[in-house]
Short mmCIF file of C-alpha atoms in Angstrom, two decimals:
data_model
loop_
_atom_site.label_atom_id
_atom_site.label_comp_id
_atom_site.label_asym_id
_atom_site.label_seq_id
_atom_site.Cartn_x
_atom_site.Cartn_y
_atom_site.Cartn_z
CA UNK A 110 -1.26 -23.08 26.93
CA UNK A 111 0.89 -25.40 24.84
CA UNK A 112 2.07 -25.63 21.27
CA UNK A 113 -0.83 -27.89 20.27
CA UNK A 114 -3.31 -25.05 20.83
CA UNK A 115 -1.23 -22.62 18.79
CA UNK A 116 -0.84 -25.19 16.01
CA UNK A 117 -4.61 -25.71 15.98
CA UNK A 118 -5.20 -21.96 15.74
CA UNK A 119 -2.78 -21.75 12.80
CA UNK A 120 -4.55 -24.61 11.06
CA UNK A 121 -7.88 -22.84 11.60
CA UNK A 122 -6.58 -19.76 9.72
CA UNK A 123 -5.48 -22.00 6.85
CA UNK A 124 -8.79 -23.88 6.78
CA UNK A 125 -10.67 -20.55 6.76
CA UNK A 126 -9.10 -19.75 3.40
CA UNK A 127 -5.53 -18.44 3.75
CA UNK A 128 -3.18 -20.53 1.58
CA UNK A 129 -0.34 -20.23 4.08
CA UNK A 130 0.20 -18.77 7.55
CA UNK A 131 3.24 -18.85 9.82
CA UNK A 132 4.03 -17.35 13.19
CA UNK A 133 6.30 -17.18 16.19
CA UNK A 134 5.42 -16.55 19.83
CA UNK A 135 8.01 -15.89 22.53
CA UNK A 136 7.51 -16.02 26.27
CA UNK A 137 10.70 -15.27 28.13
CA UNK A 138 13.36 -17.69 26.91
CA UNK A 139 10.81 -20.09 25.43
CA UNK A 140 9.84 -20.00 21.76
CA UNK A 141 7.11 -21.60 19.67
CA UNK A 142 7.14 -21.46 15.86
CA UNK A 143 4.49 -22.87 13.58
CA UNK A 144 3.30 -22.93 9.99
CA UNK A 145 0.22 -24.22 8.18
CA UNK A 146 -0.65 -24.45 4.51
CA UNK A 147 1.28 -23.83 1.33
CA UNK A 148 3.68 -21.23 -0.03
CA UNK A 149 2.73 -22.10 -3.61
CA UNK A 150 -0.81 -23.19 -4.48
CA UNK A 151 0.38 -24.60 -7.78
CA UNK A 152 3.05 -26.95 -6.49
CA UNK A 153 1.85 -27.49 -2.93
CA UNK A 154 5.20 -26.37 -1.52
CA UNK A 155 4.59 -25.88 2.22
CA UNK A 156 5.15 -22.68 4.15
CA UNK A 157 7.65 -22.70 7.00
CA UNK A 158 8.10 -20.43 10.00
CA UNK A 159 11.55 -19.32 8.84
CA UNK A 160 10.45 -17.85 5.51
CA UNK A 161 11.28 -14.28 4.58
CA UNK A 162 8.23 -12.10 3.98
CA UNK A 163 7.28 -8.63 2.74
CA UNK A 164 6.09 -7.06 6.00
CA UNK A 165 4.46 -3.92 4.61
CA UNK A 166 3.85 -1.06 7.02
CA UNK A 167 5.65 -2.78 9.87
CA UNK A 168 8.48 -0.91 8.09
CA UNK A 169 7.10 2.31 9.57
CA UNK A 170 8.28 1.39 13.06
CA UNK A 171 11.81 0.94 11.71
CA UNK A 172 11.70 4.28 9.88
CA UNK A 173 10.28 6.10 12.90
CA UNK A 174 13.02 4.63 15.11
CA UNK A 175 15.69 5.80 12.66
CA UNK A 176 14.25 9.33 12.74
CA UNK A 177 14.27 9.33 16.54
CA UNK A 178 17.90 8.20 16.52
CA UNK A 179 18.67 11.34 14.52
CA UNK A 180 16.59 13.39 16.97
CA UNK A 181 18.79 12.03 19.77
CA UNK A 182 21.88 13.17 17.84
CA UNK A 183 20.47 16.67 17.42
CA UNK A 184 20.19 16.48 13.64
CA UNK A 185 16.38 16.52 13.59
CA UNK A 186 13.93 18.40 15.78
CA UNK A 187 10.80 16.40 16.48
CA UNK A 188 8.69 19.56 16.59
CA UNK A 189 10.58 21.42 13.86
CA UNK A 190 8.55 22.19 10.70
CA UNK A 191 9.36 19.91 7.79
CA UNK A 192 9.69 23.00 5.60
CA UNK A 193 12.84 23.85 7.54
CA UNK A 194 14.51 20.75 6.10
CA UNK A 195 12.65 20.11 2.84
CA UNK A 196 11.15 23.45 1.67
CA UNK A 197 10.87 22.33 -1.95
CA UNK A 198 8.88 19.22 -1.09
CA UNK A 199 6.45 20.88 1.33
CA UNK A 200 6.52 24.58 0.43
CA UNK A 201 4.84 27.62 1.90
CA UNK A 202 2.51 27.71 4.86
CA UNK A 203 2.05 23.95 4.97
CA UNK A 204 5.78 23.41 5.24
CA UNK A 205 5.85 25.84 8.16
CA UNK A 206 2.84 24.23 9.88
CA UNK A 207 3.63 20.51 9.51
CA UNK A 208 6.21 19.26 11.99
CA UNK A 209 8.33 16.11 11.87
CA UNK A 210 6.20 14.67 14.69
CA UNK A 211 3.05 15.23 12.61
CA UNK A 212 4.54 13.17 9.79
CA UNK A 213 5.43 10.29 12.09
CA UNK A 214 2.02 10.15 13.81
CA UNK A 215 -0.02 10.88 10.63
CA UNK A 216 -1.52 14.17 11.84
CA UNK A 217 0.01 16.24 9.00
CA UNK A 218 -3.16 16.35 6.92
CA UNK A 219 -1.23 15.18 3.84
CA UNK A 220 -3.27 12.92 1.60
CA UNK A 221 -2.35 9.41 0.50
CA UNK A 222 -0.60 9.42 -2.89
CA UNK A 223 -1.50 5.85 -3.86
CA UNK A 224 -4.83 6.60 -5.64
CA UNK A 225 -2.96 9.11 -7.80
CA UNK A 226 -0.05 6.78 -8.60
CA UNK A 227 -2.36 3.81 -9.31
CA UNK A 228 -5.13 5.13 -11.61
CA UNK A 229 -7.44 2.13 -11.13
CA UNK A 230 -7.52 2.92 -7.39
CA UNK A 231 -8.48 6.57 -7.94
CA UNK A 232 -11.90 6.12 -6.31
CA UNK A 233 -10.40 4.87 -3.01
CA UNK A 234 -11.84 4.68 -0.31
CA UNK A 235 -14.89 3.82 -2.46
CA UNK A 236 -13.76 0.22 -2.89
CA UNK A 237 -16.59 -0.81 -5.23
CA UNK A 238 -15.45 1.82 -7.74
CA UNK A 239 -11.83 0.65 -7.72
CA UNK A 240 -10.23 -1.97 -9.96
CA UNK A 241 -6.99 -3.94 -9.44
CA UNK A 242 -5.66 -3.30 -12.98
CA UNK A 243 -2.90 -0.95 -11.79
CA UNK A 244 -1.31 -3.70 -9.74
CA UNK A 245 -0.34 -5.46 -12.96
CA UNK A 246 0.43 -2.26 -14.84
CA UNK A 247 2.92 -1.14 -12.16
CA UNK A 248 4.43 -4.47 -11.18
CA UNK A 249 7.84 -3.38 -12.54
CA UNK A 250 7.45 0.41 -12.39
CA UNK A 251 10.33 2.22 -10.71
CA UNK A 252 8.69 5.13 -8.92
CA UNK A 253 10.51 8.32 -7.94
CA UNK A 254 9.68 9.07 -4.27
CA UNK A 255 9.79 12.82 -4.92
CA UNK A 256 7.10 12.43 -7.58
CA UNK A 257 4.96 10.31 -5.26
CA UNK A 258 5.33 12.89 -2.49
CA UNK A 259 4.26 15.63 -4.90
CA UNK A 260 1.06 13.68 -5.61
CA UNK A 261 0.23 13.53 -1.90
CA UNK A 262 1.22 17.13 -1.15
CA UNK A 263 -0.67 18.36 -4.21
CA UNK A 264 -3.88 16.53 -3.33
CA UNK A 265 -6.58 18.21 -1.23
CA UNK A 266 -5.57 18.03 2.45
CA UNK A 267 -7.45 15.61 4.68
CA UNK A 268 -9.50 16.97 7.55
CA UNK A 269 -8.63 16.30 11.18
CA UNK A 270 -8.29 14.02 13.00
CA UNK A 271 -5.15 12.70 11.37
CA UNK A 272 -5.44 10.23 8.54
CA UNK A 273 -2.96 7.39 7.93
CA UNK A 274 -0.93 8.29 4.83
CA UNK A 275 2.17 6.79 3.22
CA UNK A 276 3.05 10.30 1.99
CA UNK A 277 4.19 11.08 5.53
CA UNK A 278 6.72 8.25 5.58
CA UNK A 279 8.12 8.91 2.13
CA UNK A 280 8.82 12.43 3.41
CA UNK A 281 10.54 10.96 6.46
CA UNK A 282 12.70 8.94 4.09
CA UNK A 283 13.71 12.11 2.28
CA UNK A 284 14.37 13.78 5.64
CA UNK A 285 16.71 10.97 6.71
CA UNK A 286 18.57 11.28 3.42
CA UNK A 287 18.83 15.04 3.84
CA UNK A 288 20.35 14.99 7.33
CA UNK A 289 22.63 11.97 6.83
CA UNK A 290 23.82 12.60 3.28
CA UNK A 291 22.93 9.04 2.23
CA UNK A 292 19.87 7.01 1.35
CA UNK A 293 17.18 6.53 3.98
CA UNK A 294 17.44 2.76 3.60
CA UNK A 295 21.14 2.91 4.48
CA UNK A 296 20.42 4.96 7.61
CA UNK A 297 17.61 2.63 8.74
CA UNK A 298 19.80 -0.40 8.13
CA UNK A 299 22.75 1.02 10.07
CA UNK A 300 20.90 2.62 12.97
CA UNK A 301 18.04 0.17 13.47
CA UNK A 302 18.38 -3.17 11.65
CA UNK A 303 22.08 -3.67 12.38
CA UNK A 304 21.74 -2.23 15.89
CA UNK A 305 19.10 -4.85 16.63
CA UNK A 306 21.25 -7.63 15.16
CA UNK A 307 18.60 -8.66 12.62
CA UNK A 308 20.21 -11.07 10.15
CA UNK A 309 17.21 -11.71 7.89
CA UNK A 310 15.80 -8.18 7.58
CA UNK A 311 16.61 -5.88 4.67
CA UNK A 312 15.19 -3.55 2.07
CA UNK A 313 14.70 -5.20 -1.32
CA UNK A 314 17.52 -4.88 -3.83
CA UNK A 315 15.23 -5.77 -6.74
CA UNK A 316 11.79 -7.11 -7.52
CA UNK A 317 12.32 -10.56 -5.96
CA UNK A 318 12.47 -11.74 -2.36
CA UNK A 319 15.78 -13.51 -1.94
CA UNK A 320 16.01 -16.79 0.00
CA UNK A 321 13.01 -19.02 0.86
CA UNK A 322 9.72 -17.16 0.75
CA UNK A 323 6.08 -17.64 -0.13
CA UNK A 324 4.11 -16.44 -3.09
CA UNK A 325 1.65 -13.67 -2.20
CA UNK A 326 -1.96 -14.05 -3.27
CA UNK A 327 -4.04 -10.91 -3.79
CA UNK A 328 -7.84 -11.03 -4.20
CA UNK A 329 -8.71 -7.30 -4.17
CA UNK A 330 -12.11 -7.88 -2.59
CA UNK A 331 -13.03 -10.71 -4.97
CA UNK A 332 -12.16 -8.79 -8.13
CA UNK A 333 -9.13 -11.07 -8.72
CA UNK A 334 -10.49 -14.61 -8.86
CA UNK A 335 -8.60 -16.83 -8.49
CA UNK A 336 -6.17 -14.77 -6.38
CA UNK A 337 -3.01 -13.72 -8.24
CA UNK A 338 0.60 -13.91 -7.05
CA UNK A 339 2.30 -10.53 -6.52
CA UNK A 340 5.42 -11.72 -4.71
CA UNK A 341 7.55 -10.37 -7.59
CA UNK A 342 7.06 -6.62 -7.43
CA UNK A 343 9.03 -3.37 -7.51
CA UNK A 344 8.48 -1.95 -4.03
CA UNK A 345 9.57 1.60 -4.85
CA UNK A 346 5.90 2.52 -4.64
CA UNK A 347 6.26 2.48 -0.85
CA UNK A 348 10.02 2.60 -0.09
CA UNK A 349 10.71 3.42 3.59
CA UNK A 350 6.96 3.37 4.30
CA UNK A 351 6.34 -0.33 3.65
CA UNK A 352 8.96 -2.20 1.57
CA UNK A 353 10.96 -4.07 4.22
CA UNK A 354 11.54 -7.84 4.03
CA UNK A 355 11.91 -9.75 7.31
CA UNK A 356 11.02 -12.92 9.24
CA UNK A 357 8.71 -13.50 12.17
CA UNK A 358 11.75 -14.24 14.36
CA UNK A 359 13.50 -10.99 13.43
CA UNK A 360 10.33 -8.98 14.04
CA UNK A 361 9.92 -10.46 17.51
CA UNK A 362 13.54 -9.64 18.34
CA UNK A 363 13.13 -6.10 17.00
CA UNK A 364 10.00 -5.25 18.99
CA UNK A 365 11.39 -6.86 22.13
CA UNK A 366 14.52 -4.67 21.95
CA UNK A 367 12.57 -1.57 20.95
CA UNK A 368 10.14 -1.85 23.87
CA UNK A 369 13.11 -2.46 26.20
CA UNK A 370 14.63 0.89 25.19
CA UNK A 371 17.60 -0.71 23.42
CA UNK A 372 16.99 0.65 19.90
CA UNK A 373 16.06 4.20 20.83
CA UNK A 374 16.52 5.85 24.21
CA UNK A 375 13.85 5.45 26.91
CA UNK A 376 12.90 9.10 26.36
CA UNK A 377 12.43 8.49 22.63
CA UNK A 378 10.44 5.33 23.35
CA UNK A 379 8.15 7.36 25.59
CA UNK A 380 7.55 9.71 22.64
CA UNK A 381 6.78 6.75 20.40
CA UNK A 382 4.13 5.58 22.87
CA UNK A 383 2.36 8.96 23.08
CA UNK A 384 -0.73 8.36 20.97
CA UNK A 385 -3.22 10.48 19.09
CA UNK A 386 -6.48 9.52 17.40
CA UNK A 387 -6.23 9.02 13.64
CA UNK A 388 -8.28 7.39 10.89
CA UNK A 389 -6.76 4.13 9.66
CA UNK A 390 -6.66 3.02 6.01
CA UNK A 391 -9.74 0.93 6.81
CA UNK A 392 -11.58 4.07 7.91
CA UNK A 393 -11.53 3.24 11.62
CA UNK A 394 -10.49 5.53 14.47
CA UNK A 395 -7.33 4.15 16.10
CA UNK A 396 -4.72 5.27 18.61
CA UNK A 397 -1.35 5.83 16.94
CA UNK A 398 2.01 6.94 18.31
CA UNK A 399 5.28 7.56 16.49
CA UNK A 400 5.39 4.57 14.14
CA UNK A 401 3.96 2.40 16.89
CA UNK A 402 0.47 1.70 18.15
CA UNK A 403 -1.19 -0.30 20.92
CA UNK A 404 -2.43 -3.72 19.82
CA UNK A 405 -5.73 -4.55 21.52
CA UNK A 406 -4.52 -2.90 24.73
CA UNK A 407 -1.64 -0.77 25.95
CA UNK A 408 0.06 -3.91 27.23
CA UNK A 409 1.13 -4.77 23.67
CA UNK A 410 2.69 -2.38 21.14
CA UNK A 411 3.56 -3.04 17.53
CA UNK A 412 2.39 -2.52 13.97
CA UNK A 413 0.54 -4.28 11.19
CA UNK A 414 1.36 -4.24 7.52
CA UNK A 415 0.02 -5.27 4.13
CA UNK A 416 1.45 -5.51 0.64
CA UNK A 417 -0.21 -6.82 -2.49
CA UNK A 418 -0.99 -10.38 -1.44
CA UNK A 419 0.61 -10.45 2.00
CA UNK A 420 -0.03 -9.39 5.57
CA UNK A 421 1.87 -9.18 8.85
CA UNK A 422 1.19 -8.27 12.46
CA UNK A 423 3.93 -8.06 15.08
CA UNK A 424 3.84 -6.78 18.64
CA UNK A 425 5.54 -7.05 22.01
CA UNK A 426 4.29 -6.73 25.53
CA UNK A 427 5.72 -3.59 27.08
CA UNK A 428 7.07 -5.45 30.10
CA UNK A 429 9.18 -7.66 27.82
CA UNK A 430 7.52 -10.93 28.78
CA UNK A 431 5.96 -11.82 25.43
CA UNK A 432 6.23 -11.14 21.70
CA UNK A 433 4.37 -12.47 18.68
CA UNK A 434 4.53 -12.12 14.90
CA UNK A 435 2.05 -13.53 12.39
CA UNK A 436 2.39 -13.60 8.58
CA UNK A 437 -0.16 -14.61 5.92
CA UNK A 438 0.26 -15.02 2.16
CA UNK A 439 -3.15 -13.65 1.16
CA UNK A 440 -4.80 -10.27 1.33
CA UNK A 441 -8.14 -8.50 0.82
CA UNK A 442 -10.13 -11.74 0.84
CA UNK A 443 -13.36 -10.00 1.90
CA UNK A 444 -15.92 -9.53 -0.84
CA UNK A 445 -18.01 -6.35 -0.93
CA UNK A 446 -21.67 -6.11 0.01
CA UNK A 447 -24.26 -4.10 -1.92
CA UNK A 448 -23.14 -0.88 -0.22
CA UNK A 449 -19.50 -1.49 -1.15
CA UNK A 450 -18.33 -2.44 2.34
CA UNK A 451 -16.15 -5.51 2.97
CA UNK A 452 -18.23 -8.44 4.21
CA UNK A 453 -17.09 -10.50 7.20
CA UNK A 454 -15.08 -13.59 6.28
CA UNK A 455 -14.14 -16.66 8.35
CA UNK A 456 -10.47 -15.71 7.95
CA UNK A 457 -11.07 -12.59 10.04
CA UNK A 458 -12.34 -14.54 13.03
CA UNK A 459 -9.66 -17.21 12.74
CA UNK A 460 -6.87 -14.62 12.63
CA UNK A 461 -8.36 -12.76 15.59
CA UNK A 462 -8.47 -16.01 17.57
CA UNK A 463 -4.84 -16.79 16.72
CA UNK A 464 -3.80 -13.29 17.79
CA UNK A 465 -5.67 -13.53 21.09
CA UNK A 466 -4.07 -16.89 21.81
CA UNK A 467 -0.61 -15.56 20.97
CA UNK A 468 -1.12 -12.62 23.32
CA UNK A 469 -2.50 -14.69 26.19
CA UNK A 470 0.09 -17.49 26.37
CA UNK A 471 1.58 -17.71 29.83
CA UNK A 472 3.68 -20.74 29.04
CA UNK A 473 4.98 -21.68 25.62
CA UNK A 474 6.39 -25.10 24.98
CA UNK A 475 9.75 -25.26 23.21
CA UNK A 476 9.55 -26.75 19.76
#
């Protein structure tokens, strides 16, 4: 397997319809980086493998690791009810029943707040009844995480099995702030990002991505045509759940160190890899651990993430021999069929082929 095959797979994703795609694959001390397409459809500015990118819910692995670091210090009990720490945010019987672990692995039963914060998405998961209007209305809205949490806690609880919900991770952000006396982002930066030596990873300070980056083109299932750029956005709507900015190189370094037991202790890593069955945002049953899930098989562990207009997938092989990270500057390209379900798109197959190739490389040519 050489770099020509990986380059061809990248080009196939671009030809299938993604404006720009970039990636890095590591195998031992060898590294391949590649990019195909454009960062700006208006000017034709090309994407590059070193660009910074909004990585969406990949942030959850960082937040989960920061919580486990506090568990190791004795400040948080993994199986302690969240009501013990934050009784005003999750009051009463629910606060006594929902543990910290249940927030991290999405088995709390707390609903997703997003359809309540974004009125045009109220019908979610009925995609055909949603509209993308709220994306523009809230581009510069500064959300209060406590108010967002209240929307999720106040909504009807979801039935088991667990259901993926950003409400859980906003609560974890409040928990980190409660036990450390500072902001969750500061704790995650100090205990995880800095510990891993990540130089290009940070939470956003404003609405822009600093340093070279791509525009992010959102289609919302064909309802935005042509796709619209949402790279300038106030990410307070997801905070410690999905607002992190990083690079494919930093993500590979992070997951390599995490799976080697160098970010959290081996005992904590074992907890992260204990999975339960939950329902993903796409409505599929998946195995999910503590901010970490198996990718295709239990050989690889990582996380995916989306923001308005962008997507990321990063994972590492548990034995440390291989890591990969893939970023695209488009999202929700699938149009809906008559029943309101996303139709297959050539991008899906091309991305799956790139991922399989990245996971199966035994030798990667330096480039």
